[in-house]
Amino acid sequence: MARPAPSPLLLLVVLAGALAGGGEAALLKAHFYRPSCPAAEAVVRDIVVARVAADPAALPARLLRLFFHDCFVRGCDASVLIDSMAGNTAEKDAGPNGSLGGLDVIDTAKAVLEAVCPGVVSCADIVALAARDAMHTQFGRDLWDVQLGRRDGVVSSASEALSNIPSPSDNFTTLEAKFASKGLDVKDLVILSGTYISSQHR
Ligand code: HEM
């Protein structure tokens, strides 16, 4: 049976809309790096396009999921990328994040951007751009605008990831509360869950 290609579409439209509506959104702006690092968006897009070409079946959805899991914990601040240290188990090592993929794509983009514009482009913005660009590879166009200027977080807690990221064992009341805490309503929850289930049973 043919893969139902639109499955990530509903996810990202709702997710992107919710994120754009967040309190931080007012501080972000389009083409934030144009004066400070004009190549930033092109660098991320070129890397994503090249990496997706090598892994077209899995990587686009993984980059989208990485953005989702980052944003559900402390906002879209790249806290999901922080490594655990002595005395702190980071988000990355929480159960729901054990199967994340695409982190190496973010690492590559960050390394290239550090060479081009040291200390300018945040990992949080790279994660946001990579999700948009990954979907661009699937749909041939940008499906949402990415406002930029996020700052990277410095706090990353596995327990916060566990309590914020929806679990397959959550009941409806808990899912509703978790989504509401991110500005998502029941309609968003139904669309996201249905799309998620269909994507898992393709
Ligand atoms: C509605 C609540 C959600 C729950 C309970 C949930 C739960 C899960 C679980 C249990 C997995 C399997 C993980 C594993 O294999 O270890 C998974 C995979 C996945 N989820 Fe979600 N998820 C939800 C929403 C979302 C959303 C909103 C997105 C995208 C924005 C998303 C994207 C994905 C993707 C792409 C995978 C497959 C990853 C891969 O194969 O590499 N999920 N999810």
PDB file of C-alpha atoms and ligand atoms in Angstrom:
ATOM      1  CA  MET A   1       0.000   0.000   0.000  1.00  0.00           C
ATOM      2  CA  ALA A   2       1.269   3.462  -0.820  1.00  0.00           C
ATOM      3  CA  ARG A   3       2.603   5.473   2.075  1.00  0.00           C
ATOM      4  CA  PRO A   4       0.068   8.136   3.072  1.00  0.00           C
ATOM      5  CA  ALA A   5       2.337  11.069   2.336  1.00  0.00           C
ATOM      6  CA  PRO A   6       0.277  13.815   3.970  1.00  0.00           C
ATOM      7  CA  SER A   7       0.558  12.327   7.453  1.00  0.00           C
ATOM      8  CA  PRO A   8       3.124  14.830   8.753  1.00  0.00           C
ATOM      9  CA  LEU A   9       1.287  17.746   7.185  1.00  0.00           C
ATOM     10  CA  LEU A  10      -1.477  18.115   9.724  1.00  0.00           C
ATOM     11  CA  LEU A  11       1.013  17.633  12.521  1.00  0.00           C
ATOM     12  CA  LEU A  12       3.234  20.430  11.459  1.00  0.00           C
ATOM     13  CA  VAL A  13       0.525  22.900  10.514  1.00  0.00           C
ATOM     14  CA  VAL A  14      -1.047  22.633  13.934  1.00  0.00           C
ATOM     15  CA  LEU A  15       2.268  22.526  15.712  1.00  0.00           C
ATOM     16  CA  ALA A  16       3.725  25.433  13.807  1.00  0.00           C
ATOM     17  CA  GLY A  17       0.585  27.445  14.384  1.00  0.00           C
ATOM     18  CA  ALA A  18       0.691  26.767  18.080  1.00  0.00           C
ATOM     19  CA  LEU A  19       4.332  27.675  18.358  1.00  0.00           C
ATOM     20  CA  ALA A  20       3.858  30.838  16.342  1.00  0.00           C
ATOM     21  CA  GLY A  21       1.125  31.826  18.762  1.00  0.00           C
ATOM     22  CA  GLY A  22       3.316  31.434  21.823  1.00  0.00           C
ATOM     23  CA  GLY A  23       4.331  34.298  24.038  1.00  0.00           C
ATOM     24  CA  GLU A  24       7.901  34.327  22.748  1.00  0.00           C
ATOM     25  CA  ALA A  25       6.734  34.701  19.158  1.00  0.00           C
ATOM     26  CA  ALA A  26       6.335  38.452  19.498  1.00  0.00           C
ATOM     27  CA  LEU A  27      10.088  38.760  20.048  1.00  0.00           C
ATOM     28  CA  LEU A  28      11.026  36.748  16.992  1.00  0.00           C
ATOM     29  CA  LYS A  29      11.211  38.010  13.459  1.00  0.00           C
ATOM     30  CA  ALA A  30      11.596  36.798   9.914  1.00  0.00           C
ATOM     31  CA  HIS A  31      15.122  36.782   8.516  1.00  0.00           C
ATOM     32  CA  PHE A  32      16.548  37.680  11.914  1.00  0.00           C
ATOM     33  CA  TYR A  33      20.056  36.683  10.756  1.00  0.00           C
ATOM     34  CA  ARG A  34      20.087  38.703   7.564  1.00  0.00           C
ATOM     35  CA  PRO A  35      22.379  41.376   9.046  1.00  0.00           C
ATOM     36  CA  SER A  36      24.470  39.119  11.281  1.00  0.00           C
ATOM     37  CA  CYS A  37      24.737  35.878   9.305  1.00  0.00           C
ATOM     38  CA  PRO A  38      23.112  36.180   5.892  1.00  0.00           C
ATOM     39  CA  ALA A  39      23.972  32.604   4.941  1.00  0.00           C
ATOM     40  CA  ALA A  40      22.288  31.073   7.985  1.00  0.00           C
ATOM     41  CA  GLU A  41      19.015  29.932   6.453  1.00  0.00           C
ATOM     42  CA  ALA A  42      20.647  28.704   3.251  1.00  0.00           C
ATOM     43  CA  VAL A  43      23.245  26.728   5.184  1.00  0.00           C
ATOM     44  CA  VAL A  44      20.573  24.907   7.183  1.00  0.00           C
ATOM     45  CA  ARG A  45      18.454  24.260   4.129  1.00  0.00           C
ATOM     46  CA  ASP A  46      21.349  22.906   2.068  1.00  0.00           C
ATOM     47  CA  ILE A  47      22.378  20.522   4.844  1.00  0.00           C
ATOM     48  CA  VAL A  48      18.832  19.315   5.415  1.00  0.00           C
ATOM     49  CA  VAL A  49      18.261  18.772   1.699  1.00  0.00           C
ATOM     50  CA  ALA A  50      21.490  16.789   1.368  1.00  0.00           C
ATOM     51  CA  ARG A  51      20.811  14.662   4.425  1.00  0.00           C
ATOM     52  CA  VAL A  52      17.199  13.980   3.470  1.00  0.00           C
ATOM     53  CA  ALA A  53      18.367  12.879   0.036  1.00  0.00           C
ATOM     54  CA  ALA A  54      20.368  10.164   1.785  1.00  0.00           C
ATOM     55  CA  ASP A  55      17.496   9.153   4.106  1.00  0.00           C
ATOM     56  CA  PRO A  56      14.232  10.302   2.545  1.00  0.00           C
ATOM     57  CA  ALA A  57      11.964   7.808   4.281  1.00  0.00           C
ATOM     58  CA  ALA A  58      12.788   8.541   7.908  1.00  0.00           C
ATOM     59  CA  LEU A  59      14.680  11.783   8.325  1.00  0.00           C
ATOM     60  CA  PRO A  60      11.986  14.349   7.471  1.00  0.00           C
ATOM     61  CA  ALA A  61       9.600  13.007  10.108  1.00  0.00           C
ATOM     62  CA  ARG A  62      12.431  12.709  12.608  1.00  0.00           C
ATOM     63  CA  LEU A  63      13.412  16.350  12.217  1.00  0.00           C
ATOM     64  CA  LEU A  64       9.794  17.348  12.664  1.00  0.00           C
ATOM     65  CA  ARG A  65       9.509  15.189  15.779  1.00  0.00           C
ATOM     66  CA  LEU A  66      12.734  16.664  17.169  1.00  0.00           C
ATOM     67  CA  PHE A  67      11.191  20.137  16.935  1.00  0.00           C
ATOM     68  CA  PHE A  68       7.997  18.907  18.622  1.00  0.00           C
ATOM     69  CA  HIS A  69       9.868  17.273  21.485  1.00  0.00           C
ATOM     70  CA  ASP A  70      12.082  20.330  21.941  1.00  0.00           C
ATOM     71  CA  CYS A  71       9.173  22.766  22.004  1.00  0.00           C
ATOM     72  CA  PHE A  72       7.059  20.783  24.446  1.00  0.00           C
ATOM     73  CA  VAL A  73       9.703  21.191  27.158  1.00  0.00           C
ATOM     74  CA  ARG A  74      10.620  24.771  28.126  1.00  0.00           C
ATOM     75  CA  GLY A  75       9.626  26.071  24.719  1.00  0.00           C
ATOM     76  CA  CYS A  76      11.663  25.828  21.529  1.00  0.00           C
ATOM     77  CA  ASP A  77      15.052  26.408  23.118  1.00  0.00           C
ATOM     78  CA  ALA A  78      17.136  23.437  21.933  1.00  0.00           C
ATOM     79  CA  SER A  79      17.162  22.085  25.486  1.00  0.00           C
ATOM     80  CA  VAL A  80      16.608  18.664  23.936  1.00  0.00           C
ATOM     81  CA  LEU A  81      20.156  18.823  22.545  1.00  0.00           C
ATOM     82  CA  ILE A  82      21.918  19.336  25.874  1.00  0.00           C
ATOM     83  CA  ASP A  83      23.911  16.391  27.150  1.00  0.00           C
ATOM     84  CA  SER A  84      23.489  14.905  30.591  1.00  0.00           C
ATOM     85  CA  MET A  85      26.154  15.764  33.134  1.00  0.00           C
ATOM     86  CA  ALA A  86      27.100  14.521  36.552  1.00  0.00           C
ATOM     87  CA  GLY A  87      24.120  15.340  38.737  1.00  0.00           C
ATOM     88  CA  ASN A  88      21.737  16.119  35.879  1.00  0.00           C
ATOM     89  CA  THR A  89      19.987  13.774  33.500  1.00  0.00           C
ATOM     90  CA  ALA A  90      19.039  15.860  30.501  1.00  0.00           C
ATOM     91  CA  GLU A  91      15.939  15.710  28.274  1.00  0.00           C
ATOM     92  CA  LYS A  92      17.903  13.789  25.684  1.00  0.00           C
ATOM     93  CA  ASP A  93      18.134  10.827  28.049  1.00  0.00           C
ATOM     94  CA  ALA A  94      14.477  10.744  28.984  1.00  0.00           C
ATOM     95  CA  GLY A  95      12.569   7.697  27.733  1.00  0.00           C
ATOM     96  CA  PRO A  96      10.424   9.504  25.128  1.00  0.00           C
ATOM     97  CA  ASN A  97      13.555  10.989  23.578  1.00  0.00           C
ATOM     98  CA  GLY A  98      15.471   7.744  23.337  1.00  0.00           C
ATOM     99  CA  SER A  99      14.207   7.191  19.811  1.00  0.00           C
ATOM    100  CA  LEU A 100      14.740  10.726  18.547  1.00  0.00           C
ATOM    101  CA  GLY A 101      16.677  11.094  15.320  1.00  0.00           C
ATOM    102  CA  GLY A 102      18.175  13.884  13.293  1.00  0.00           C
ATOM    103  CA  LEU A 103      20.283  15.361  16.094  1.00  0.00           C
ATOM    104  CA  ASP A 104      23.407  14.839  14.024  1.00  0.00           C
ATOM    105  CA  VAL A 105      21.895  17.002  11.294  1.00  0.00           C
ATOM    106  CA  ILE A 106      21.524  19.834  13.789  1.00  0.00           C
ATOM    107  CA  ASP A 107      25.086  19.251  14.994  1.00  0.00           C
ATOM    108  CA  THR A 108      26.396  19.448  11.434  1.00  0.00           C
ATOM    109  CA  ALA A 109      24.510  22.650  10.683  1.00  0.00           C
ATOM    110  CA  LYS A 110      25.694  24.214  13.929  1.00  0.00           C
ATOM    111  CA  ALA A 111      29.311  23.278  13.177  1.00  0.00           C
ATOM    112  CA  VAL A 112      29.142  24.813   9.711  1.00  0.00           C
ATOM    113  CA  LEU A 113      27.463  27.955  11.015  1.00  0.00           C
ATOM    114  CA  GLU A 114      30.013  28.319  13.807  1.00  0.00           C
ATOM    115  CA  ALA A 115      32.695  28.334  11.119  1.00  0.00           C
ATOM    116  CA  VAL A 116      30.833  30.916   9.051  1.00  0.00           C
ATOM    117  CA  CYS A 117      29.392  33.138  11.794  1.00  0.00           C
ATOM    118  CA  PRO A 118      30.786  32.186  15.196  1.00  0.00           C
ATOM    119  CA  GLY A 119      28.416  32.523  18.115  1.00  0.00           C
ATOM    120  CA  VAL A 120      25.548  33.980  16.127  1.00  0.00           C
ATOM    121  CA  VAL A 121      22.981  31.354  15.149  1.00  0.00           C
ATOM    122  CA  SER A 122      21.213  29.525  17.951  1.00  0.00           C
ATOM    123  CA  CYS A 123      20.672  25.797  17.949  1.00  0.00           C
ATOM    124  CA  ALA A 124      17.030  26.513  18.756  1.00  0.00           C
ATOM    125  CA  ASP A 125      16.647  28.356  15.459  1.00  0.00           C
ATOM    126  CA  ILE A 126      18.486  25.597  13.606  1.00  0.00           C
ATOM    127  CA  VAL A 127      16.041  23.006  14.987  1.00  0.00           C
ATOM    128  CA  ALA A 128      13.105  25.195  13.920  1.00  0.00           C
ATOM    129  CA  LEU A 129      14.545  25.778  10.446  1.00  0.00           C
ATOM    130  CA  ALA A 130      15.431  22.124   9.984  1.00  0.00           C
ATOM    131  CA  ALA A 131      11.849  21.033  10.707  1.00  0.00           C
ATOM    132  CA  ARG A 132      10.494  23.497   8.159  1.00  0.00           C
ATOM    133  CA  ASP A 133      13.135  22.577   5.595  1.00  0.00           C
ATOM    134  CA  ALA A 134      12.581  18.857   6.124  1.00  0.00           C
ATOM    135  CA  MET A 135       8.914  19.328   5.283  1.00  0.00           C
ATOM    136  CA  HIS A 136       9.878  21.453   2.297  1.00  0.00           C
ATOM    137  CA  THR A 137      11.672  18.418   0.893  1.00  0.00           C
ATOM    138  CA  GLN A 138       8.417  16.468   1.120  1.00  0.00           C
ATOM    139  CA  PHE A 139       5.961  19.045  -0.124  1.00  0.00           C
ATOM    140  CA  GLY A 140       8.056  21.231  -2.384  1.00  0.00           C
ATOM    141  CA  ARG A 141       7.306  24.445  -0.556  1.00  0.00           C
ATOM    142  CA  ASP A 142       7.530  26.023   2.864  1.00  0.00           C
ATOM    143  CA  LEU A 143       4.412  25.103   4.784  1.00  0.00           C
ATOM    144  CA  TRP A 144       4.892  27.705   7.460  1.00  0.00           C
ATOM    145  CA  ASP A 145       7.065  30.723   8.111  1.00  0.00           C
ATOM    146  CA  VAL A 146       9.808  30.437  10.700  1.00  0.00           C
ATOM    147  CA  GLN A 147      10.390  33.483  12.810  1.00  0.00           C
ATOM    148  CA  LEU A 148      13.924  33.557  14.178  1.00  0.00           C
ATOM    149  CA  GLY A 149      15.861  34.918  17.124  1.00  0.00           C
ATOM    150  CA  ARG A 150      15.366  32.152  19.686  1.00  0.00           C
ATOM    151  CA  ARG A 151      18.012  31.906  22.378  1.00  0.00           C
ATOM    152  CA  ASP A 152      19.301  28.529  23.473  1.00  0.00           C
ATOM    153  CA  GLY A 153      18.239  27.300  26.866  1.00  0.00           C
ATOM    154  CA  VAL A 154      20.738  26.147  29.452  1.00  0.00           C
ATOM    155  CA  VAL A 155      18.410  23.980  31.510  1.00  0.00           C
ATOM    156  CA  SER A 156      17.539  20.473  30.396  1.00  0.00           C
ATOM    157  CA  SER A 157      15.812  17.996  32.642  1.00  0.00           C
ATOM    158  CA  ALA A 158      14.779  14.442  31.883  1.00  0.00           C
ATOM    159  CA  SER A 159      11.995  14.649  34.439  1.00  0.00           C
ATOM    160  CA  GLU A 160      10.553  17.724  32.706  1.00  0.00           C
ATOM    161  CA  ALA A 161      10.657  15.869  29.401  1.00  0.00           C
ATOM    162  CA  LEU A 162       8.845  12.947  30.967  1.00  0.00           C
ATOM    163  CA  SER A 163       6.129  15.118  32.435  1.00  0.00           C
ATOM    164  CA  ASN A 164       5.599  17.330  29.360  1.00  0.00           C
ATOM    165  CA  ILE A 165       5.937  15.078  26.330  1.00  0.00           C
ATOM    166  CA  PRO A 166       2.741  13.147  25.626  1.00  0.00           C
ATOM    167  CA  SER A 167       2.995   9.483  26.524  1.00  0.00           C
ATOM    168  CA  PRO A 168       1.234   6.619  24.760  1.00  0.00           C
ATOM    169  CA  SER A 169      -0.128   5.625  28.171  1.00  0.00           C
ATOM    170  CA  ASP A 170      -1.643   9.043  28.929  1.00  0.00           C
ATOM    171  CA  ASN A 171      -5.408   9.093  29.237  1.00  0.00           C
ATOM    172  CA  PHE A 172      -7.484  11.723  27.505  1.00  0.00           C
ATOM    173  CA  THR A 173      -7.606  14.046  30.496  1.00  0.00           C
ATOM    174  CA  THR A 174      -3.832  14.067  30.779  1.00  0.00           C
ATOM    175  CA  LEU A 175      -3.312  14.531  27.049  1.00  0.00           C
ATOM    176  CA  GLU A 176      -5.819  17.372  27.057  1.00  0.00           C
ATOM    177  CA  ALA A 177      -3.957  19.058  29.922  1.00  0.00           C
ATOM    178  CA  LYS A 178      -0.548  18.598  28.291  1.00  0.00           C
ATOM    179  CA  PHE A 179      -1.718  20.056  25.015  1.00  0.00           C
ATOM    180  CA  ALA A 180      -3.578  22.902  26.725  1.00  0.00           C
ATOM    181  CA  SER A 181      -0.387  23.849  28.538  1.00  0.00           C
ATOM    182  CA  LYS A 182       1.176  24.472  25.104  1.00  0.00           C
ATOM    183  CA  GLY A 183      -1.765  26.443  23.745  1.00  0.00           C
ATOM    184  CA  LEU A 184      -3.224  23.485  21.846  1.00  0.00           C
ATOM    185  CA  ASP A 185      -6.922  22.655  22.146  1.00  0.00           C
ATOM    186  CA  VAL A 186      -8.893  19.417  21.906  1.00  0.00           C
ATOM    187  CA  LYS A 187      -9.296  19.788  18.159  1.00  0.00           C
ATOM    188  CA  ASP A 188      -5.510  20.007  17.822  1.00  0.00           C
ATOM    189  CA  LEU A 189      -5.149  16.956  20.035  1.00  0.00           C
ATOM    190  CA  VAL A 190      -7.565  14.883  17.948  1.00  0.00           C
ATOM    191  CA  ILE A 191      -5.914  15.878  14.679  1.00  0.00           C
ATOM    192  CA  LEU A 192      -2.426  15.270  16.011  1.00  0.00           C
ATOM    193  CA  SER A 193      -3.280  11.939  17.597  1.00  0.00           C
ATOM    194  CA  GLY A 194      -5.145  10.674  14.542  1.00  0.00           C
ATOM    195  CA  THR A 195      -2.348  11.692  12.257  1.00  0.00           C
ATOM    196  CA  TYR A 196       0.220  10.194  14.555  1.00  0.00           C
ATOM    197  CA  ILE A 197      -1.647   6.858  14.663  1.00  0.00           C
ATOM    198  CA  SER A 198      -2.052   6.764  10.890  1.00  0.00           C
ATOM    199  CA  SER A 199       1.635   7.524  10.433  1.00  0.00           C
ATOM    200  CA  GLN A 200       2.557   4.648  12.755  1.00  0.00           C
ATOM    201  CA  HIS A 201       0.392   2.152  10.861  1.00  0.00           C
ATOM    202  CA  ARG A 202       1.415   2.884   7.344  1.00  0.00           C
TER     203      ARG A 202
HETATM  204  C1  HEM B   1      -0.346  13.043  20.486  1.00  0.00           C
HETATM  205  C2  HEM B   1       0.573  12.658  21.316  1.00  0.00           C
HETATM  206  C3  HEM B   1       1.753  11.816  20.879  1.00  0.00           C
HETATM  207  C4  HEM B   1       2.156  10.676  21.463  1.00  0.00           C
HETATM  208  C5  HEM B   1       1.514  10.001  22.671  1.00  0.00           C
HETATM  209  C6  HEM B   1       3.313  10.213  20.740  1.00  0.00           C
HETATM  210  C7  HEM B   1       4.024   9.075  21.045  1.00  0.00           C
HETATM  211  C8  HEM B   1       4.948   8.472  20.223  1.00  0.00           C
HETATM  212  C9  HEM B   1       5.578   7.197  20.447  1.00  0.00           C
HETATM  213  C10 HEM B   1       5.330   6.285  21.655  1.00  0.00           C
HETATM  214  C11 HEM B   1       6.398   6.969  19.400  1.00  0.00           C
HETATM  215  C12 HEM B   1       7.286   5.716  19.189  1.00  0.00           C
HETATM  216  C13 HEM B   1       8.645   6.010  19.755  1.00  0.00           C
HETATM  217  C14 HEM B   1       9.588   4.837  19.623  1.00  0.00           C
HETATM  218  O1  HEM B   1       9.619   4.205  18.575  1.00  0.00           O
HETATM  219  O2  HEM B   1      10.323   4.595  20.588  1.00  0.00           O
HETATM  220  C15 HEM B   1       6.305   8.080  18.506  1.00  0.00           C
HETATM  221  C16 HEM B   1       6.986   8.184  17.320  1.00  0.00           C
HETATM  222  C17 HEM B   1       6.908   9.279  16.499  1.00  0.00           C
HETATM  223  N1  HEM B   1       6.255  10.464  16.731  1.00  0.00           N
HETATM  224 FE1  HEM B   1       4.985  10.806  18.256  1.00  0.00          FE
HETATM  225  N2  HEM B   1       3.596  11.083  19.734  1.00  0.00           N
HETATM  226  C18 HEM B   1       2.673  12.085  19.769  1.00  0.00           C
HETATM  227  C19 HEM B   1       2.622  13.186  18.952  1.00  0.00           C
HETATM  228  C20 HEM B   1       3.500  13.438  17.904  1.00  0.00           C
HETATM  229  C21 HEM B   1       3.588  14.657  17.148  1.00  0.00           C
HETATM  230  C22 HEM B   1       2.743  15.899  17.410  1.00  0.00           C
HETATM  231  C23 HEM B   1       4.571  14.497  16.212  1.00  0.00           C
HETATM  232  C24 HEM B   1       5.114  15.440  15.178  1.00  0.00           C
HETATM  233  C25 HEM B   1       5.086  16.741  15.275  1.00  0.00           C
HETATM  234  C26 HEM B   1       5.068  13.155  16.362  1.00  0.00           C
HETATM  235  C27 HEM B   1       6.029  12.600  15.569  1.00  0.00           C
HETATM  236  C28 HEM B   1       6.470  11.299  15.701  1.00  0.00           C
HETATM  237  C29 HEM B   1       7.335  10.639  14.731  1.00  0.00           C
HETATM  238  C30 HEM B   1       7.833  11.238  13.416  1.00  0.00           C
HETATM  239  C31 HEM B   1       7.610   9.376  15.224  1.00  0.00           C
HETATM  240  C32 HEM B   1       8.456   8.281  14.563  1.00  0.00           C
HETATM  241  C33 HEM B   1       9.909   8.571  14.833  1.00  0.00           C
HETATM  242  C34 HEM B   1      10.853   7.610  14.100  1.00  0.00           C
HETATM  243  O3  HEM B   1      10.411   6.588  13.573  1.00  0.00           O
HETATM  244  O4  HEM B   1      12.036   7.917  14.088  1.00  0.00           O
HETATM  245  N3  HEM B   1       4.425  12.560  17.409  1.00  0.00           N
HETATM  246  N4  HEM B   1       5.441   8.996  19.037  1.00  0.00           N
END
